[in-house]
């Protein structure tokens, strides 16, 4: 077996083992980037990410990624979403090199072990999504964006490093189509309030009603599917959620 | 201890000279360092600026100047974190806006009701100019945040000809087209498009239009040695013109692969030609920009194509245009070369003009032929004649100024680690 030759992979599950992909929990999004970035969304090579769909016999070439998990971490949510939405292309974005590598290996291993091809439509890129979102997605391309347990950046001086801010919401509103949904969750009360107030202030987003939240199957995954969420649940911590819809807007 | 890295940072930044001509050629303004010099072209006399604040109007390098398209207002801004709005008739300072950070670009809306400026954080601010008129000095106002390029310095700000959009280009490679809102003091949240295609910093943007296409198309110049044509409503790239072959034309000694920086661009109104000032860039890092020249591009608005019409060589090798401006009525292209010299010394500037730019051959005017003659040159340049040797020394400062302004600092892997480990905000370890 191939998994035996790779010491960083678990022998029982064939998946990469997290202990070999540990990275610092924080990464400064303001620092200069030293990884390749596509010049524009049309320069993004999907055949690398979704070889089954953009290979030689490409039938669904017109299809584009619709979900983006910003700061996907170890990719727990992506893996759960892949089975829940088998027809949707989705992409995770992560700034930390090692963590991205882990998710990449994890997806490759899952693709190999699963027979139904359920994980062929998930992929991950290493990028700084606070800077380069428009290089990856066209206007109105996305229907869901996820910001799960982002870095809280407590110091006031560092608030502009937060992944949700009124300015960055302009860019997220640009890549989300009207009706698209933005999911945010955190275990830090202060950050939860911050994210909610940013979304409330922004004229292009409106809050989902309780009924809508209850009927959305994704909402419960926010806590249960992610590694961070499971950790919070284990410790009996509280989570703060803000789910908003991108609305059509005339200025 | 980190001495080397610290020293490099405290070295004073030099600012390139800028020029702007009144839309109806009533006056011409140039800046070098903190000095703002204006010359009245109708009465042929230097203009003395009237500013209520004590001392010099600007205390540090001016980075952006601009006339409003109506010709009533003039704005100047720079490293002293002040944006000053002047009456372009009386040259009284009508308003002084203080910014939190140094200012890199400024724009005035076509109806003279708003001024926008961009700061070193990549934030664009808007100030309502309501009530601004002749001779009345408004109380100092504060800017309201309009939009933000996340952590990238904005190089140019421009309103679309119809006033619907505000465009901002940055030092990464982006041009953002944002709908300019009716209630602009609540921020501009609706992004119309991103114009993506440049692979280096974008230095300058302008609109080309003619009566047939009053809406106009956007042209941009960049450090990737290209000029590009865009449709701003969709953000689609219509054409790319590589201007590096023109450098081969100008310089015979060909050795390294040439990369050219387009430093300034201006459209010739109601015609489909745009003049581009270029500088050659060898490789990437510091001390890299070498000369020179003006390139005239033809832009076919119906076919969406760009092509090089001709290259205009400026006699005397040491003239590196840092900024250009075109006056519609007299069809003269104004060019300035120069850079500030340290903090207080304004440095040398040289003003030159090209007439009959579309004709063949177009001529670079001799000093005697310049409108305003020696009085103009004396005021704008500081003195009438500048020796060639002084100019070539100044040319070096110009190159350094353009480089440090545009090119992001590049560090080797090793150097980066060193800087990371010697950050001055880190607590000293025992």
XYZ file of C-alpha atoms in Angstrom:
681
model
C 0.000 0.000 0.000
C 1.079 3.515 -0.704
C 0.022 4.766 2.675
C 2.699 2.612 4.259
C 5.401 4.434 2.375
C 4.197 7.805 3.631
C 4.933 8.145 7.340
C 2.803 11.287 7.635
C -0.324 9.301 6.783
C -2.383 7.294 9.206
C -2.156 3.562 8.528
C -5.722 2.840 9.553
C -7.605 5.568 7.674
C -5.170 6.420 4.890
C -5.628 10.103 5.698
C -2.826 12.545 6.470
C -2.090 12.940 10.177
C -2.521 16.412 11.568
C 0.480 16.199 13.882
C 2.756 16.462 10.879
C 1.069 19.612 9.608
C 1.051 21.752 12.729
C 1.414 25.455 12.074
C 1.200 28.610 14.104
C -2.373 29.597 14.774
C -1.833 33.148 13.563
C -0.593 34.553 10.315
C -0.326 38.226 9.488
C -2.623 38.958 6.549
C -1.040 42.362 6.022
C 2.419 41.102 5.176
C 3.569 40.775 1.581
C 2.722 37.500 -0.083
C 5.250 35.216 -1.696
C 3.061 32.709 -3.445
C 1.627 32.768 -6.958
C -1.713 34.476 -7.486
C -3.804 34.167 -10.663
C -3.864 37.424 -12.622
C -7.637 37.217 -12.934
C -10.335 34.580 -12.355
C -10.001 33.448 -15.972
C -6.346 32.599 -15.338
C -7.233 30.174 -12.544
C -6.529 26.661 -13.775
C -9.445 24.555 -12.625
C -8.093 21.408 -14.211
C -5.513 21.294 -11.403
C -8.177 21.611 -8.759
C -10.952 19.526 -10.256
C -9.202 17.146 -12.685
C -12.302 14.996 -13.150
C -14.300 17.938 -14.450
C -11.791 19.996 -16.339
C -9.748 17.159 -17.799
C -9.626 15.939 -21.361
C -13.315 15.065 -21.697
C -14.618 18.282 -20.244
C -18.380 18.447 -20.239
C -18.977 20.878 -17.416
C -16.306 23.421 -18.226
C -18.729 26.289 -17.819
C -19.258 25.360 -14.195
C -17.639 27.580 -11.591
C -16.980 27.285 -7.913
C -19.981 28.452 -5.932
C -18.918 27.997 -2.326
C -15.847 29.521 -0.752
C -14.623 28.654 2.728
C -12.392 31.562 3.717
C -9.749 30.453 6.177
C -10.790 26.822 5.791
C -8.240 25.590 8.353
C -8.003 21.798 8.301
C -10.957 21.598 5.939
C -13.590 19.941 8.124
C -16.444 22.003 6.750
C -15.469 21.416 3.114
C -15.465 17.658 3.618
C -18.941 17.744 5.161
C -20.293 20.080 2.511
C -18.951 17.839 -0.245
C -21.379 15.077 0.655
C -24.228 17.486 1.379
C -23.947 19.318 -1.969
C -22.569 16.731 -4.377
C -23.174 18.886 -7.457
C -21.481 22.074 -6.299
C -17.880 23.030 -6.903
C -16.353 24.462 -3.753
C -13.005 25.855 -2.810
C -11.266 26.437 0.502
C -8.820 29.275 1.000
C -6.110 29.184 3.626
C -3.133 31.408 4.256
C -0.949 28.984 6.208
C 1.185 26.877 3.922
C 1.347 23.683 5.978
C -2.350 23.689 6.729
C -3.180 24.079 3.041
C -0.875 21.162 2.310
C -2.757 19.057 4.838
C -6.143 19.851 3.303
C -4.760 19.081 -0.149
C -3.497 15.679 0.961
C -6.706 15.007 2.835
C -8.831 15.692 -0.232
C -6.568 13.560 -2.451
C -6.720 10.686 0.016
C -10.495 10.937 0.282
C -10.838 11.022 -3.496
C -8.836 7.827 -3.699
C -10.680 5.968 -0.979
C -14.240 6.977 -1.837
C -15.858 5.275 -4.780
C -18.689 7.653 -5.566
C -16.444 10.530 -6.573
C -17.997 12.686 -3.850
C -14.830 14.613 -3.184
C -14.029 15.468 -6.788
C -15.657 18.869 -6.443
C -13.750 20.128 -3.411
C -10.398 21.820 -3.556
C -8.154 24.166 -1.648
C -5.828 27.054 -2.531
C -3.174 28.793 -0.538
C -3.907 32.475 -0.736
C -4.554 35.621 1.214
C -8.248 36.060 0.650
C -8.257 39.469 2.308
C -6.142 40.743 -0.575
C -6.865 38.594 -3.589
C -10.558 37.610 -3.555
C -11.234 39.365 -6.918
C -8.402 37.379 -8.509
C -10.220 34.126 -7.830
C -13.915 34.867 -8.323
C -15.914 36.847 -10.826
C -18.673 39.236 -9.926
C -21.638 37.336 -8.500
C -19.988 33.940 -8.865
C -20.482 32.674 -5.323
C -23.663 31.595 -3.583
C -22.159 30.855 -0.161
C -19.172 32.192 1.746
C -17.961 30.853 5.084
C -15.936 32.619 7.755
C -15.699 30.124 10.575
C -13.768 30.827 13.730
C -11.509 33.506 12.261
C -8.544 34.951 14.090
C -10.041 37.370 16.665
C -7.182 39.924 16.620
C -8.065 41.341 20.019
C -5.833 44.406 20.044
C -7.494 47.484 18.677
C -4.385 48.224 16.675
C -4.850 44.937 14.857
C -8.573 45.221 14.178
C -7.890 45.933 10.541
C -6.452 42.440 10.254
C -9.888 40.987 10.964
C -11.317 39.112 8.011
C -14.729 40.733 8.422
C -14.811 44.497 8.150
C -17.124 46.923 6.397
C -14.472 47.547 3.713
C -13.849 43.900 2.984
C -17.586 43.238 2.915
C -17.648 45.423 -0.223
C -15.463 42.834 -1.918
C -17.426 39.899 -0.519
C -20.641 41.535 -1.750
C -19.025 41.827 -5.176
C -18.248 38.115 -5.498
C -21.551 36.982 -3.931
C -24.630 36.921 -6.112
C -27.840 38.556 -4.912
C -29.421 36.047 -2.536
C -26.041 34.524 -1.697
C -25.399 33.822 1.970
C -22.474 34.708 4.185
C -21.952 32.527 7.279
C -19.862 33.709 10.196
C -19.286 32.071 13.555
C -16.862 32.516 16.418
C -16.402 31.521 20.021
C -15.177 35.024 20.955
C -18.067 37.200 22.048
C -16.323 40.458 21.179
C -15.560 39.281 17.650
C -19.079 37.920 17.233
C -20.498 41.331 18.032
C -17.990 42.967 15.697
C -18.890 40.731 12.764
C -22.604 41.167 13.332
C -22.327 44.928 13.565
C -20.217 45.107 10.379
C -22.828 43.076 8.501
C -25.686 45.141 9.936
C -23.959 48.376 8.946
C -23.379 47.232 5.387
C -26.232 48.243 3.041
C -25.864 45.147 0.854
C -26.545 42.524 3.534
C -29.629 41.574 5.552
C -29.979 39.159 8.428
C -31.651 35.777 7.929
C -34.806 35.186 9.949
C -34.965 32.447 12.599
C -37.133 30.291 10.323
C -34.640 30.572 7.518
C -31.825 29.645 9.872
C -33.719 26.604 11.120
C -34.429 25.327 7.636
C -30.872 25.775 6.351
C -28.985 22.464 6.695
C -25.633 24.261 6.548
C -26.178 26.245 9.733
C -25.759 23.295 12.078
C -22.572 22.245 10.280
C -20.922 25.530 11.277
C -20.333 24.137 14.738
C -20.277 20.406 14.226
C -18.164 20.026 11.093
C -15.190 22.235 11.799
C -12.235 21.278 13.935
C -12.470 24.575 15.840
C -16.203 24.096 16.410
C -15.688 20.599 17.782
C -13.052 21.936 20.146
C -15.447 24.585 21.438
C -18.186 21.984 21.885
C -15.784 19.696 23.758
C -14.959 22.472 26.189
C -18.612 23.429 26.516
C -17.980 26.904 25.112
C -20.426 29.318 23.625
C -20.555 30.287 19.958
C -21.746 33.489 18.292
C -23.213 33.240 14.840
C -24.156 35.810 12.212
C -25.711 34.627 8.945
C -26.621 37.288 6.405
C -27.969 37.413 2.879
C -26.523 39.528 0.069
C -29.390 41.641 -1.252
C -29.836 43.334 -4.604
C -28.814 46.928 -4.194
C -29.326 50.161 -6.041
C -27.225 53.048 -4.839
C 21.356 44.382 16.526
C 19.709 45.363 13.336
C 21.580 48.408 12.176
C 21.740 47.874 8.486
C 18.006 47.478 7.987
C 17.175 50.428 10.196
C 19.523 52.743 8.396
C 18.089 51.953 5.046
C 14.647 52.943 6.208
C 15.552 56.328 7.626
C 17.066 57.407 4.318
C 15.004 60.285 3.091
C 12.496 59.671 0.381
C 12.711 61.859 -2.672
C 9.591 62.926 -4.515
C 9.345 63.308 -8.288
C 8.248 66.637 -9.750
C 4.666 66.910 -10.981
C 3.006 69.150 -13.549
C -0.600 70.042 -14.279
C -2.069 72.450 -16.830
C -5.375 74.241 -16.348
C -8.098 72.654 -18.523
C -8.503 75.927 -20.458
C -4.843 76.828 -20.222
C -5.255 79.708 -17.794
C -2.354 78.597 -15.659
C 0.191 75.858 -15.144
C 1.247 74.370 -11.814
C 4.306 72.346 -10.933
C 5.522 70.912 -7.669
C 8.875 69.699 -6.546
C 9.321 68.607 -2.954
C 7.157 70.831 -0.787
C 7.194 73.742 -3.257
C 4.092 74.533 -5.285
C 4.704 76.965 -8.134
C 1.950 78.362 -10.307
C 2.278 80.529 -13.391
C -0.553 82.571 -14.910
C -0.493 81.925 -18.648
C -2.982 84.673 -19.534
C -1.248 87.544 -17.795
C 2.190 85.971 -18.137
C 3.178 86.370 -14.528
C 4.007 84.195 -11.557
C 1.098 83.613 -9.184
C 1.552 84.205 -5.491
C -0.447 81.756 -3.443
C -2.520 83.074 -0.544
C -2.816 80.737 2.378
C -4.130 81.786 5.779
C -1.995 79.269 7.600
C 1.433 80.414 8.692
C 4.601 79.345 6.980
C 4.778 77.336 3.789
C 1.546 75.805 2.531
C 2.990 72.320 2.421
C 5.645 71.244 4.863
C 6.641 68.049 3.130
C 6.757 66.574 -0.365
C 3.673 67.106 -2.477
C 2.575 63.823 -4.043
C -0.515 64.769 -6.019
C -1.845 67.871 -7.753
C -4.871 68.251 -9.939
C -7.217 70.828 -11.477
C -10.941 70.152 -11.303
C -12.356 69.519 -14.771
C -14.367 72.761 -14.610
C -11.163 74.695 -14.046
C -12.438 76.428 -10.901
C -10.616 74.425 -8.280
C -7.148 73.041 -7.764
C -6.081 70.460 -5.203
C -2.662 69.636 -3.795
C -1.738 66.967 -1.258
C 1.218 65.038 0.014
C 3.413 63.725 2.770
C 2.510 66.469 5.251
C -0.936 64.802 5.539
C -2.740 67.875 4.251
C -5.068 68.232 1.289
C -5.433 71.835 0.176
C -8.189 73.085 -2.091
C -7.324 76.260 -3.968
C -9.353 78.604 -6.090
C -7.831 78.324 -9.556
C -8.678 82.006 -10.161
C -7.636 83.910 -7.074
C -5.235 81.200 -5.807
C -6.572 81.552 -2.270
C -6.485 78.376 -0.246
C -10.201 77.718 0.295
C -9.967 74.662 2.468
C -7.381 72.574 4.244
C -8.243 68.978 5.037
C -6.074 67.061 7.436
C -5.589 63.383 6.815
C -4.474 60.789 9.342
C -1.909 59.329 6.982
C 0.223 60.619 4.147
C -1.732 61.278 0.972
C -0.855 59.555 -2.307
C -3.579 60.561 -4.782
C -6.357 63.122 -5.132
C -9.373 63.657 -7.409
C -12.087 66.330 -7.734
C -15.558 65.348 -8.978
C -16.607 66.971 -12.254
C -19.283 69.113 -10.579
C -16.740 70.364 -8.005
C -18.866 69.070 -5.150
C -16.530 66.419 -3.742
C -12.834 65.873 -3.351
C -11.469 62.379 -2.833
C -8.023 61.500 -1.584
C -6.179 58.266 -0.894
C -3.788 57.634 1.971
C -0.890 55.296 2.693
C -3.224 52.678 4.186
C -5.049 52.327 0.868
C -8.124 54.105 2.212
C -9.971 56.568 -0.017
C -11.643 59.458 1.805
C -14.289 61.847 0.543
C -14.930 65.447 1.574
C -18.055 67.361 0.703
C -17.073 70.700 -0.848
C -20.553 72.134 -0.421
C -20.411 75.900 -0.038
C -16.951 76.299 -1.465
C -16.701 79.401 -3.599
C -14.667 82.447 -4.328
C -12.766 84.074 -1.534
C -14.535 82.239 1.243
C -12.357 80.073 3.392
C -14.217 77.074 4.757
C -13.507 75.699 8.208
C -11.183 72.736 8.111
C -13.054 69.541 7.340
C -12.442 65.887 8.036
C -12.638 63.202 5.411
C -15.194 60.404 5.558
C -14.060 56.944 4.544
C -15.330 56.040 1.081
C -13.632 52.757 0.238
C -10.487 50.801 0.985
C -7.917 48.882 -1.017
C -6.852 46.386 1.529
C -3.289 47.272 2.406
C -2.141 48.404 -0.996
C -1.045 51.958 -1.728
C -3.273 53.750 -4.213
C -1.361 55.290 -7.095
C -4.104 57.088 -8.951
C -7.699 58.207 -8.411
C -10.036 59.199 -11.198
C -13.729 59.957 -11.662
C -15.368 58.533 -14.778
C -16.353 61.247 -17.313
C -20.050 60.862 -16.442
C -19.289 60.984 -12.715
C -20.943 57.631 -12.032
C -17.834 55.784 -10.946
C -14.701 56.425 -8.983
C -11.663 54.469 -10.083
C -8.644 53.652 -7.978
C -5.472 51.897 -9.095
C -3.020 50.364 -6.659
C 0.527 49.212 -6.214
C -0.434 45.542 -6.360
C -1.944 45.303 -9.847
C -5.604 46.152 -9.330
C -7.872 48.816 -10.721
C -11.134 49.007 -8.812
C -14.241 50.588 -10.335
C -16.696 51.607 -7.623
C -20.099 53.179 -8.081
C -19.871 56.706 -6.683
C -22.942 56.843 -4.464
C -25.407 59.690 -4.242
C -25.009 59.731 -0.493
C -21.269 59.475 -0.684
C -20.719 60.249 2.965
C -22.066 56.784 3.800
C -19.316 55.066 1.829
C -19.129 53.501 -1.623
C -20.002 49.856 -1.192
C -21.064 48.782 -4.656
C -18.138 47.595 -6.746
C -18.878 47.706 -10.455
C -15.813 45.757 -11.561
C -12.148 45.039 -11.082
C -9.868 45.585 -14.069
C -7.371 42.745 -13.698
C -4.601 41.971 -16.149
C -1.582 43.978 -15.152
C 1.172 41.892 -13.646
C 2.934 44.764 -11.885
C 2.021 47.949 -10.040
C -0.374 50.243 -11.884
C 1.038 53.752 -12.070
C -1.520 55.841 -13.875
C -5.057 55.731 -15.265
C -6.954 58.032 -17.590
C -10.020 58.067 -19.806
C -9.957 58.284 -23.586
C -13.057 59.581 -25.235
C -14.283 61.256 -28.365
C -17.709 62.675 -29.302
C -18.804 59.278 -30.558
C -17.810 57.520 -27.346
C -18.528 60.184 -24.749
C -18.668 57.484 -22.093
C -15.002 56.803 -22.761
C -12.749 53.854 -22.150
C -10.138 53.497 -19.477
C -6.420 53.345 -20.195
C -3.843 52.329 -17.643
C -0.060 52.262 -17.520
C 1.979 49.927 -15.376
C 5.378 48.675 -14.336
C 4.856 45.593 -16.516
C 5.775 47.730 -19.556
C 2.265 47.705 -20.934
C -0.556 50.121 -21.536
C -3.985 48.537 -21.416
C -7.450 49.477 -22.567
C -10.463 48.513 -20.474
C -14.224 48.503 -20.502
C -15.000 49.633 -16.963
C -18.596 48.430 -16.763
C -17.511 44.799 -17.125
C -13.849 45.141 -16.175
C -12.858 43.351 -19.366
C -9.486 43.897 -20.939
C -9.935 45.145 -24.497
C -6.360 45.472 -25.652
C -2.792 45.440 -24.391
C 0.028 47.422 -25.912
C 3.549 46.415 -24.987
C 5.664 49.564 -25.029
C 9.033 47.897 -24.382
C 9.925 47.689 -28.127
C 9.998 51.465 -28.199
C 12.924 51.438 -25.803
C 14.966 49.375 -28.232
C 14.145 52.062 -30.704
C 15.492 54.724 -28.369
C 18.558 52.946 -27.131
C 20.880 50.988 -29.303
C 22.924 49.102 -26.694
C 20.759 46.093 -26.166
C 21.864 43.644 -23.558
C 19.402 42.845 -20.775
C 15.758 42.068 -21.337
C 14.004 45.371 -21.034
C 11.187 46.089 -18.703
C 9.713 49.502 -18.988
C 7.716 51.497 -16.495
C 4.974 53.692 -17.794
C 5.144 56.623 -15.391
C 2.414 58.910 -16.573
C -0.314 58.864 -19.131
C -2.530 61.583 -20.506
C -5.232 61.515 -23.103
C -5.430 64.093 -25.849
C -9.033 65.274 -25.463
C -11.482 64.655 -28.269
C -9.032 62.615 -30.170
C -8.132 59.009 -29.934
C -4.481 59.500 -29.180
C -2.848 59.259 -25.805
C 0.658 60.270 -24.941
C 2.531 58.034 -22.613
C 5.657 58.867 -20.734
C 7.814 55.835 -20.265
C 10.871 54.897 -18.379
C 12.893 51.845 -18.964
C 13.361 49.432 -16.162
C 16.003 46.762 -16.067
C 14.904 43.808 -13.992
C 13.095 44.663 -10.868
C 14.907 46.037 -7.875
C 16.356 49.353 -6.825
C 18.375 51.632 -9.085
C 16.773 50.070 -12.042
C 14.963 52.675 -14.027
C 16.698 54.047 -17.026
C 15.488 56.501 -19.567
C 13.186 57.678 -21.393
C 10.827 59.392 -23.715
C 7.295 59.987 -24.804
C 5.327 57.443 -26.774
C 2.263 58.368 -28.702
C -0.375 55.669 -28.859
C -3.292 55.420 -31.173
C -6.469 54.120 -29.614
C -9.230 52.984 -31.925
C -12.336 53.247 -29.788
C -14.654 51.406 -32.146
C -12.273 48.514 -32.812
C -10.914 48.546 -29.227
C -7.283 48.499 -30.262
C -4.139 50.231 -29.137
C -1.103 50.766 -31.318
C 2.096 52.731 -31.105
C 2.065 55.691 -33.472
C 5.451 57.146 -32.773
C 8.203 57.649 -30.261
C 9.327 61.166 -29.497
C 12.893 61.473 -28.375
C 13.791 64.466 -26.261
C 17.136 66.020 -27.115
C 19.627 66.031 -24.264
C 19.841 62.622 -22.649
C 19.265 63.736 -19.082
C 15.655 64.808 -19.416
C 13.503 62.118 -17.819
C 9.877 63.175 -17.821
C 8.376 62.487 -14.401
C 4.980 63.946 -15.178
C 3.118 65.132 -18.270
C 0.018 67.221 -18.889
C -1.745 68.190 -22.095
C -3.427 71.492 -22.812
C -6.355 71.122 -25.165
C -6.664 74.606 -26.592
C -3.064 75.082 -27.628
C -2.397 71.362 -28.168
C 0.852 71.526 -26.263
C 2.244 68.683 -24.201
C 3.880 69.924 -21.008
C 6.549 67.787 -19.401
C 8.499 68.171 -16.206
C 11.580 66.392 -14.965
C 13.006 66.639 -11.493
C 12.909 65.391 -7.943
C 13.150 66.884 -4.506
C 16.549 66.730 -2.972
C 16.323 65.699 0.649
C 13.866 67.277 3.042
C 14.286 71.016 2.590
C 16.090 71.549 -0.667
C 13.586 71.665 -3.520
C 16.037 70.207 -6.024
C 16.113 70.882 -9.717
C 13.270 70.852 -12.141
C 13.171 71.272 -15.854
C 10.059 72.092 -17.873
C 9.841 71.275 -21.559
C 7.049 71.387 -24.111
C 6.179 69.510 -27.267
C 4.048 71.208 -29.893
C 2.202 69.633 -32.798
C 2.326 66.293 -31.077
C 0.145 64.554 -33.651
C 2.060 65.987 -36.590
C 5.195 64.557 -38.111
C 7.711 65.559 -36.923
C 6.519 67.000 -33.625
C 8.926 69.465 -32.167
C 10.309 69.876 -28.682
C 10.215 73.612 -28.043
C 13.357 75.563 -27.307
C 13.280 77.629 -24.117
C 12.620 80.877 -26.043
C 9.563 79.376 -27.731
C 7.837 78.414 -24.494
C 4.655 80.430 -23.819
C 5.529 82.849 -21.064
C 9.169 82.611 -22.071
C 11.902 83.024 -19.534
C 9.602 84.511 -16.886
C 7.722 81.227 -16.834
C 10.838 79.114 -16.753
C 12.424 81.234 -14.070
C 9.413 80.825 -11.847
C 8.708 77.168 -12.462
C 12.269 75.912 -12.641
C 13.658 78.278 -10.046
C 16.170 79.554 -12.572
C 16.277 79.936 -16.333
C 19.146 77.815 -17.455
C 20.254 74.618 -15.858
C 23.581 73.152 -16.833
C 23.615 69.728 -18.359
C 25.860 68.392 -15.604
C 23.431 69.442 -12.884
C 20.601 67.840 -14.793
C 22.364 64.534 -15.160
C 23.008 64.502 -11.429
C 19.341 65.278 -10.885
C 18.411 62.485 -13.271
C 19.883 60.024 -10.802
C 17.657 61.410 -8.053
C 14.678 61.145 -10.383
C 15.355 57.473 -11.022
C 15.686 56.794 -7.320
C 12.472 58.687 -6.625
C 10.447 56.789 -9.197
C 11.810 53.470 -7.985
C 11.123 53.978 -4.322
C 7.678 55.322 -5.117
C 6.525 52.416 -7.215
C 8.548 49.290 -6.646
C 7.814 47.259 -3.564
C 10.900 46.454 -1.579
C 12.106 42.964 -2.346
C 14.072 41.016 0.192
C 15.900 37.780 -0.267
C 14.751 34.783 1.725
C 17.661 35.256 4.111
C 17.077 38.955 4.523
C 13.399 38.334 5.170
C 14.169 35.913 8.009
C 16.597 38.435 9.435
C 14.016 41.194 9.358
C 11.422 38.933 10.914
C 13.732 38.051 13.785
C 14.754 41.647 14.364
C 11.411 43.347 14.359
C 11.471 46.378 16.585
C 7.997 45.691 18.006
C 9.134 42.368 19.425
C 9.991 42.130 23.086
C 13.703 41.551 23.703
C 14.324 38.021 24.904
C 16.432 37.334 27.946
